[in-house]
Amino acid sequence: MDETYRAYQAGASIVHLHARDPKTGKSVANNVLFKEYYDKIREKCDIIVNITTGGGREVPLEKLDDVIHERIKLKPDMDSLNMGSVNVWFTPINDDVFINSTARVERWAKWMLEEGVKPELEIYDTGMINIAATMIERGAIKEPAHYQFVMIGKTGISPTVKNLAYLAEEIPKNATWSVCAIGRYEMPMAAVAIPMGGHVRVGFEDNIYLSRGVLAKSNAELVGKVVRLAKELGRDIATPEEARKILNIPPRR
Ligand code: ZN
């Protein structure tokens, strides 16, 4: 939790949380751990907590809904919500698919709605914006919505200026958005999003380098870099309290 606190001190207003087993270091579908980490963060600071529903799926598919429902019931400020399925890129290539059927997306969106958790709509490709629009129409997602453009390349949308401009154009006018690009595109896409009025996500899930060939020492170091960029470009850094207003998230419970 020290890592979250350091990132908060560096200027982060939201933490996106996965859980790793402290012994093995492996990502786990352990909601007890998620709760423990969540509570510890809460003790330390008022940062907005966004818990993953994309990671921590290490359970048989038939048990996945129950595990995620229980996790949503922890009532963090936000949960990530992956807006569609995407092929998984491995070398050598394999048959893996990150499955997010429309029925599942809708079920999870409704649970988030019931628990008062703001979904972070993760968009890996342009068609997923259409799925989000349908979910809004069907009442599973409440507006104003918050979109995260996950520019993964390879099996999803490529991290280019043109694509980011297109994505920002395609979402509802009352929406907020953020970008996270993978690897060496993380900082360049953040630098493009800042003057566009978007928000940014940086951190070890997406990129571990501070600059070419230089490993970042911490998530906080990456946050520090993006804070400097924003300041140079004339954008203020939102406190968690201000970010709650921007994202329509009620004060912390
Ligand atoms: Zn994640």
Short mmCIF file of N, CA, C and O and ligand atoms in Angstrom, two decimals, residues 16-18 52 54-55 80 122 201 205-206, ligand 1:
data_model
loop_
_atom_site.label_atom_id
_atom_site.label_comp_id
_atom_site.label_asym_id
_atom_site.label_seq_id
_atom_site.Cartn_x
_atom_site.Cartn_y
_atom_site.Cartn_z
N HIS A 16 -5.65 2.27 -9.64
CA HIS A 16 -6.27 1.10 -10.26
C HIS A 16 -5.60 -0.12 -9.64
O HIS A 16 -4.39 -0.28 -9.72
N LEU A 17 -6.42 -0.95 -9.00
CA LEU A 17 -5.88 -1.98 -8.11
C LEU A 17 -6.06 -3.41 -8.62
O LEU A 17 -7.17 -3.84 -8.95
N HIS A 18 -4.95 -4.13 -8.69
CA HIS A 18 -4.95 -5.58 -8.87
C HIS A 18 -4.42 -6.18 -7.58
O HIS A 18 -3.80 -5.48 -6.79
N THR A 52 -9.89 -3.71 -10.23
CA THR A 52 -10.00 -4.40 -11.52
C THR A 52 -11.09 -5.48 -11.50
O THR A 52 -11.30 -6.13 -10.49
N GLY A 54 -10.97 -7.00 -14.65
CA GLY A 54 -10.31 -7.64 -15.80
C GLY A 54 -9.23 -8.59 -15.33
O GLY A 54 -9.13 -9.73 -15.80
N GLY A 55 -8.45 -8.14 -14.35
CA GLY A 55 -7.46 -9.02 -13.74
C GLY A 55 -8.10 -9.80 -12.60
O GLY A 55 -9.27 -9.59 -12.29
N SER A 80 -13.08 -1.35 -12.87
CA SER A 80 -12.88 -1.36 -14.32
C SER A 80 -13.93 -2.30 -14.93
O SER A 80 -14.36 -3.26 -14.30
N GLU A 122 -13.52 0.27 -20.15
CA GLU A 122 -12.24 0.05 -20.82
C GLU A 122 -12.47 -0.31 -22.28
O GLU A 122 -13.12 -1.29 -22.60
N ARG A 201 -3.72 7.65 -17.47
CA ARG A 201 -3.33 6.60 -16.52
C ARG A 201 -1.91 6.17 -16.87
O ARG A 201 -1.62 5.92 -18.04
N GLU A 205 1.20 -1.59 -14.73
CA GLU A 205 0.38 -2.54 -15.49
C GLU A 205 0.63 -2.35 -16.99
O GLU A 205 0.54 -3.29 -17.77
N ASP A 206 0.92 -1.11 -17.38
CA ASP A 206 1.01 -0.80 -18.81
C ASP A 206 2.45 -0.61 -19.29
O ASP A 206 2.76 -0.85 -20.46
ZN ZN B 1 -5.82 -3.49 -14.73
#
